[in-house]
mmCIF file of C-alpha atoms in Angstrom:
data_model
loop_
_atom_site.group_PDB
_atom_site.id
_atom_site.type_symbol
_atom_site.label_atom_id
_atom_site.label_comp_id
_atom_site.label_asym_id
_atom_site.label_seq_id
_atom_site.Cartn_x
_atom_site.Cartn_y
_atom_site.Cartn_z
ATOM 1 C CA UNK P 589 58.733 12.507 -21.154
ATOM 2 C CA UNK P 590 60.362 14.979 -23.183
ATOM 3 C CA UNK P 591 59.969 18.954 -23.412
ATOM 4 C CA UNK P 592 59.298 18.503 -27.019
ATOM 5 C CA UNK P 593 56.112 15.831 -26.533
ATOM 6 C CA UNK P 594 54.802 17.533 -23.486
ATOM 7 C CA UNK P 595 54.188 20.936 -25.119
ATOM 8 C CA UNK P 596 53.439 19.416 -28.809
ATOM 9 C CA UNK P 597 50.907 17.038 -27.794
ATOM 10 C CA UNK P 598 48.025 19.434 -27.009
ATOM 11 C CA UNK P 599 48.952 21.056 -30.190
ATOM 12 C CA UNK P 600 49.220 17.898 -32.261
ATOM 13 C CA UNK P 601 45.462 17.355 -30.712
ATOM 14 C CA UNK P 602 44.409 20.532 -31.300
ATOM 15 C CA UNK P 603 45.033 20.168 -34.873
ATOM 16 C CA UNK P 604 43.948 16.523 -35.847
ATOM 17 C CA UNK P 605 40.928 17.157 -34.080
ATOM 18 C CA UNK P 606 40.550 20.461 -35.422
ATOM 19 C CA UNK P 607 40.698 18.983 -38.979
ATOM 20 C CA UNK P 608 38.793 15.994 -38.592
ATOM 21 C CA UNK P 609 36.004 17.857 -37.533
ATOM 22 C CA UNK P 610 35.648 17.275 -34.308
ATOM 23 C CA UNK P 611 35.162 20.282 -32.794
ATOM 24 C CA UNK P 612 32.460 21.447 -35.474
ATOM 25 C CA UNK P 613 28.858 21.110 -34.100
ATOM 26 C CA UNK P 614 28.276 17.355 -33.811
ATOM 27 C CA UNK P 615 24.988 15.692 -32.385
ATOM 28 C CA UNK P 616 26.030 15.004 -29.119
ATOM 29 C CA UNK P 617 26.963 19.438 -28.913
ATOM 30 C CA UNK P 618 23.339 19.559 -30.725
ATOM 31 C CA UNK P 619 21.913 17.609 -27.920
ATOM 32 C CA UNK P 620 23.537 19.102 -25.162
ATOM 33 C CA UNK P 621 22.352 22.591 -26.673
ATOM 34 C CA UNK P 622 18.568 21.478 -26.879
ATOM 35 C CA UNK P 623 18.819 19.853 -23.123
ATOM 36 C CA UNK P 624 20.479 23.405 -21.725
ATOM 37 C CA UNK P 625 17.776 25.272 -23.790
ATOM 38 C CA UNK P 626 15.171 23.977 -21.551
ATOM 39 C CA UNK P 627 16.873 26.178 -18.641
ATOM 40 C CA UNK P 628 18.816 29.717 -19.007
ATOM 41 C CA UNK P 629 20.633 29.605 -15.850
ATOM 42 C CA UNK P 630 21.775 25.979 -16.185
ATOM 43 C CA UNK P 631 22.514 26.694 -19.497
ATOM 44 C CA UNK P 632 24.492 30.156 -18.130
ATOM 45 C CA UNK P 633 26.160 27.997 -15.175
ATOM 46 C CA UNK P 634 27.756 25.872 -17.727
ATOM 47 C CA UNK P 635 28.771 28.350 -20.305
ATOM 48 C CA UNK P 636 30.430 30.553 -17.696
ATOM 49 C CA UNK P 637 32.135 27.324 -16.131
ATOM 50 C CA UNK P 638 33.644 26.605 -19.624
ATOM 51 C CA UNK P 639 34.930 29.976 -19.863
ATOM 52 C CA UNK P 640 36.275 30.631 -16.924
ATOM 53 C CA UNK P 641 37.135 27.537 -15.560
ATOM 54 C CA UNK P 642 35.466 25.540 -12.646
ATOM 55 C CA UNK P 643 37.697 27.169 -9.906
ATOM 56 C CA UNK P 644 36.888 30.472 -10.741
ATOM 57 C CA UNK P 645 33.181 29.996 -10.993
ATOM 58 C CA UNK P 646 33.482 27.891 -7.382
ATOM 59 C CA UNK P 647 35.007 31.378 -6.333
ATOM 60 C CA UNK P 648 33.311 33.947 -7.545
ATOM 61 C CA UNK P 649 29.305 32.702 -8.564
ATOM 62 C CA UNK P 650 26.741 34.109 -5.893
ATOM 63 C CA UNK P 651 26.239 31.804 -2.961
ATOM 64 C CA UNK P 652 22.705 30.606 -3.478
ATOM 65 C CA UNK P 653 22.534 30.991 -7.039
ATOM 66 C CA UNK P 654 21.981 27.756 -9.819
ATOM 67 C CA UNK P 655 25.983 28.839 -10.459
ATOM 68 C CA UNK P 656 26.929 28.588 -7.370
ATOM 69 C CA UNK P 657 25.273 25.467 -7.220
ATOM 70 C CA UNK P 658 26.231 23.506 -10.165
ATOM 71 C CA UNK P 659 29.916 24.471 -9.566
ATOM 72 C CA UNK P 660 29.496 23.176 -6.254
ATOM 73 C CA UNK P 661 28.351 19.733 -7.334
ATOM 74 C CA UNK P 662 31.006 19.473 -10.202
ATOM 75 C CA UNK P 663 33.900 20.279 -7.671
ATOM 76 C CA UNK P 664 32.868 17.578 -5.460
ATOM 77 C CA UNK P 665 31.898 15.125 -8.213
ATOM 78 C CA UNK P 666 35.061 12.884 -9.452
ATOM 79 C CA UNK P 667 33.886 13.362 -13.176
ATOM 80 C CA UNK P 668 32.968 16.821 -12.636
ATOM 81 C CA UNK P 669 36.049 18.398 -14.773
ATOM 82 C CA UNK P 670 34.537 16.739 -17.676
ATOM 83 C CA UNK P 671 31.945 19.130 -18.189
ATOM 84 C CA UNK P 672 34.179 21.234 -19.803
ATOM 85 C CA UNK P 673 33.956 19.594 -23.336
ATOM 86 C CA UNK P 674 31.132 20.591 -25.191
ATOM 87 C CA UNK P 675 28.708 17.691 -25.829
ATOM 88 C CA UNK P 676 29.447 15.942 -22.228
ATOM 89 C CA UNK P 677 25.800 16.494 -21.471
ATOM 90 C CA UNK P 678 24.797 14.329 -24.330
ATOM 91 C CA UNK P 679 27.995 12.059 -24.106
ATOM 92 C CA UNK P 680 26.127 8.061 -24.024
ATOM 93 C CA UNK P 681 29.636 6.732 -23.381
ATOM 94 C CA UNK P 682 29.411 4.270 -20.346
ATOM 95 C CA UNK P 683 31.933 6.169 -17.723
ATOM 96 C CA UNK P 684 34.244 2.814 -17.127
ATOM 97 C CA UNK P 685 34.670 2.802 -20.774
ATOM 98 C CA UNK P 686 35.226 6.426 -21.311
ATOM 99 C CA UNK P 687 37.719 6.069 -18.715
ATOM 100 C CA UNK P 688 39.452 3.754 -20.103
ATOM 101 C CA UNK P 689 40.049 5.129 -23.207
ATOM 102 C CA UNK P 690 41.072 8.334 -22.033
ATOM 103 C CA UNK P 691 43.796 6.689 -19.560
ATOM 104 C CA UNK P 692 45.057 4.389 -22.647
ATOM 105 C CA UNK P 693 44.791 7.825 -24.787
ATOM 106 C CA UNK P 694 46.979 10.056 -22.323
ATOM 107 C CA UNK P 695 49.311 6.983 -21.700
ATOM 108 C CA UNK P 696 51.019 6.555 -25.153
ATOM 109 C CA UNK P 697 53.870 7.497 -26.628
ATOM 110 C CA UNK P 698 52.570 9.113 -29.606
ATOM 111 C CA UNK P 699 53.552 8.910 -33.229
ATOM 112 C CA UNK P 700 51.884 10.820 -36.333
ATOM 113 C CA UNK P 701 51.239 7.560 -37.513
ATOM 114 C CA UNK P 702 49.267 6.250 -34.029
ATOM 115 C CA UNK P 703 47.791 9.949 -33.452
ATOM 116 C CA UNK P 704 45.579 9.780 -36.377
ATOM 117 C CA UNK P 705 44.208 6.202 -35.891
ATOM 118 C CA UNK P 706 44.100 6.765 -32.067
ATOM 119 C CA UNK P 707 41.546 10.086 -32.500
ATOM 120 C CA UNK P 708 39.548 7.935 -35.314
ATOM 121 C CA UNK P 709 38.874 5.264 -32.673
ATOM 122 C CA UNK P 710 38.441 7.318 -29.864
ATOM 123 C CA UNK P 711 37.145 10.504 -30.858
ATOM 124 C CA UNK P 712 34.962 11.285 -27.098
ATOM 125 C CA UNK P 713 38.073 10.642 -25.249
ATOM 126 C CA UNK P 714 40.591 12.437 -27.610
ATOM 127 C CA UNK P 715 38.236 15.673 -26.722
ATOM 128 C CA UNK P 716 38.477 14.857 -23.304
ATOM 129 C CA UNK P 717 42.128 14.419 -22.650
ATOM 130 C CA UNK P 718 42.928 17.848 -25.012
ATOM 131 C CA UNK P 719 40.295 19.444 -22.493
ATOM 132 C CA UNK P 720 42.757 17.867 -19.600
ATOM 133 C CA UNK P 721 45.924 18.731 -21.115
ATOM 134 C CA UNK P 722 44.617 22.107 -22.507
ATOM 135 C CA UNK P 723 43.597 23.072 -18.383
ATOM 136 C CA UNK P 724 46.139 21.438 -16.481
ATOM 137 C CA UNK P 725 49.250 19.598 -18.651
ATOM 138 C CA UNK P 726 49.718 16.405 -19.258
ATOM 139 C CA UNK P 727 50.733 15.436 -16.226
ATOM 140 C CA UNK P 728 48.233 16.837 -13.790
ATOM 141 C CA UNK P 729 45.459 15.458 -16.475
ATOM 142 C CA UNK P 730 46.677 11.695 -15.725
ATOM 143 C CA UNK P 731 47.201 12.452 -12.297
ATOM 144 C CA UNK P 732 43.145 13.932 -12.238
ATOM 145 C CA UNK P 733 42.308 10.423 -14.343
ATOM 146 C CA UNK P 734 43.520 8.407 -11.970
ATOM 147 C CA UNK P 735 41.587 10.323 -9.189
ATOM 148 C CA UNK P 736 38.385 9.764 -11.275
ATOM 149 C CA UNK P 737 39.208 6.300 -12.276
ATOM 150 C CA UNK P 738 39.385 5.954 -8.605
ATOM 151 C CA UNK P 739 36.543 7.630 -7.101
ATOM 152 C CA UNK P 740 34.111 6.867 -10.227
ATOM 153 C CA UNK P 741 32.994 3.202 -9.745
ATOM 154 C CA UNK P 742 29.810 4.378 -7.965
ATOM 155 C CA UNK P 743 28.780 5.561 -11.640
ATOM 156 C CA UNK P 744 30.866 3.656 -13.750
ATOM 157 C CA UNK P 745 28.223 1.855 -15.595
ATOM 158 C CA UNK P 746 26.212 5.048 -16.044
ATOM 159 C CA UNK P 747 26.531 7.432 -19.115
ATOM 160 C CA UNK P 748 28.762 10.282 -18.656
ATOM 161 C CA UNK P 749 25.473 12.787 -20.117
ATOM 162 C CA UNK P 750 23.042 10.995 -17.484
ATOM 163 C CA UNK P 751 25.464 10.977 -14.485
ATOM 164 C CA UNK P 752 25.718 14.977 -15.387
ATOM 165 C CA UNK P 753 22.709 15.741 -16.196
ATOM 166 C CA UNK P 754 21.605 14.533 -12.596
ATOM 167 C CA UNK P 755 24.175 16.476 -10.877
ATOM 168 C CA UNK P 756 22.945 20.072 -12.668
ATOM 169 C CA UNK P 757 18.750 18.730 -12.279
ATOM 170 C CA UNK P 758 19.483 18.269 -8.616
ATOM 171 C CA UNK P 759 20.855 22.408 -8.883
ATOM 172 C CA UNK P 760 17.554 23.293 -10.781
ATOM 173 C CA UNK P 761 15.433 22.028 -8.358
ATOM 174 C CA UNK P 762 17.317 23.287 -5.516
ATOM 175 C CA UNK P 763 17.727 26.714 -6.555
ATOM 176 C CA UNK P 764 13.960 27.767 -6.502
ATOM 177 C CA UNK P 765 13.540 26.067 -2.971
ATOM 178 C CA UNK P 766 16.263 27.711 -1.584
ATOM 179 C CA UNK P 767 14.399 31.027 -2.934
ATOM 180 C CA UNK P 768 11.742 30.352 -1.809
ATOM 181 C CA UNK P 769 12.763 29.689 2.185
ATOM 182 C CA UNK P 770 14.543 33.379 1.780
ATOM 183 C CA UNK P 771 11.367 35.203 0.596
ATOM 184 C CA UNK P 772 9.656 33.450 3.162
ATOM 185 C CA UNK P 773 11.730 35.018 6.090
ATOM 186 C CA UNK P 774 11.832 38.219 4.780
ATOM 187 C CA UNK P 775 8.182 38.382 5.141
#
């Protein structure tokens, strides 16, 4: 691959998506918003993983706390990475098929021409291989695909949103328990 496709790629992204309006507040963001606005520190966990990255949350969020927790069960979970598009708790794409697309996405050789019809077709994965390149180049993000190709077949007829959603309900449920068990020794 050349220098000049690996470094205009994410840009070339960036901008198609940009100005098809994909990054402006679609349903599946809408969604996601509503679902995180039924808890603060899920809805915190995520926003600060987003920001800073999953690694740095991993090493720096409280141990016990719904951060801590969720960054936990994203780091260990083969689709985990994902959660760093907007809208991935509302995505309804089966995971095999979102998979798919995003390994046939990051595996072109891309045109102008193909770029444009390529982000019309698959507009979920286009956001998730920019995320990908964006965080770790374009060849780290197919080596990470391949991992969760891989390691995903558990859940690969589940939908991305659901599969997530399950990982970060198992935190909220966890976190008051584990609370709970450290008042009660105090006393």
């Amino acid at each position: 691959m050349s220098v000049v496709h690996r470094y205009t790629l994410p840009v070339l992204l960036s901008f198609f998506l940009t100005s098809c309006g994909y990054f402006s507040a679609d349903p599946k963001q809408l969604a996601e918003q509503a679902w995180l606005a039924k808890d603060q520190q899920l809805a915190e966990a995520v926003s600060q993983i987003r920001e800073q990255g999953l690694d740095a949350v991993v090493a720096s969020a409280e141990a016990g706390s719904v951060a801590a927790c969720v960054a936990g069960k994203l780091t260990t979970d083969p689709l985990g990475k994902l959660i760093s598009v907007e809208g991935a708790l509302a995505e309804s794409a089966k995971v095999a098929q979102l998979l798919a697309d995003l390994e046939q996405l990051l595996q072109q050789d891309f045109s102008f021409e193909q770029l444009a019809s390529t982000l019309e077709k698959g507009a979920a994965a286009a956001a998730y291989a920019k995320t990908l390149i964006d965080q770790q180049g374009l060849e780290q993000a197919l080596q990470t695909l391949k991992q969760m190709v891989s390691a995903s077949s558990a859940v690969a007829q589940q939908d991305l949103g659901a599969h997530l959603q399950s990982l970060l309900q198992s935190c909220q449920t966890a976190a008051p328990a584990e609370t709970t068990s450290t008042t009660s020794q105090k006393v």
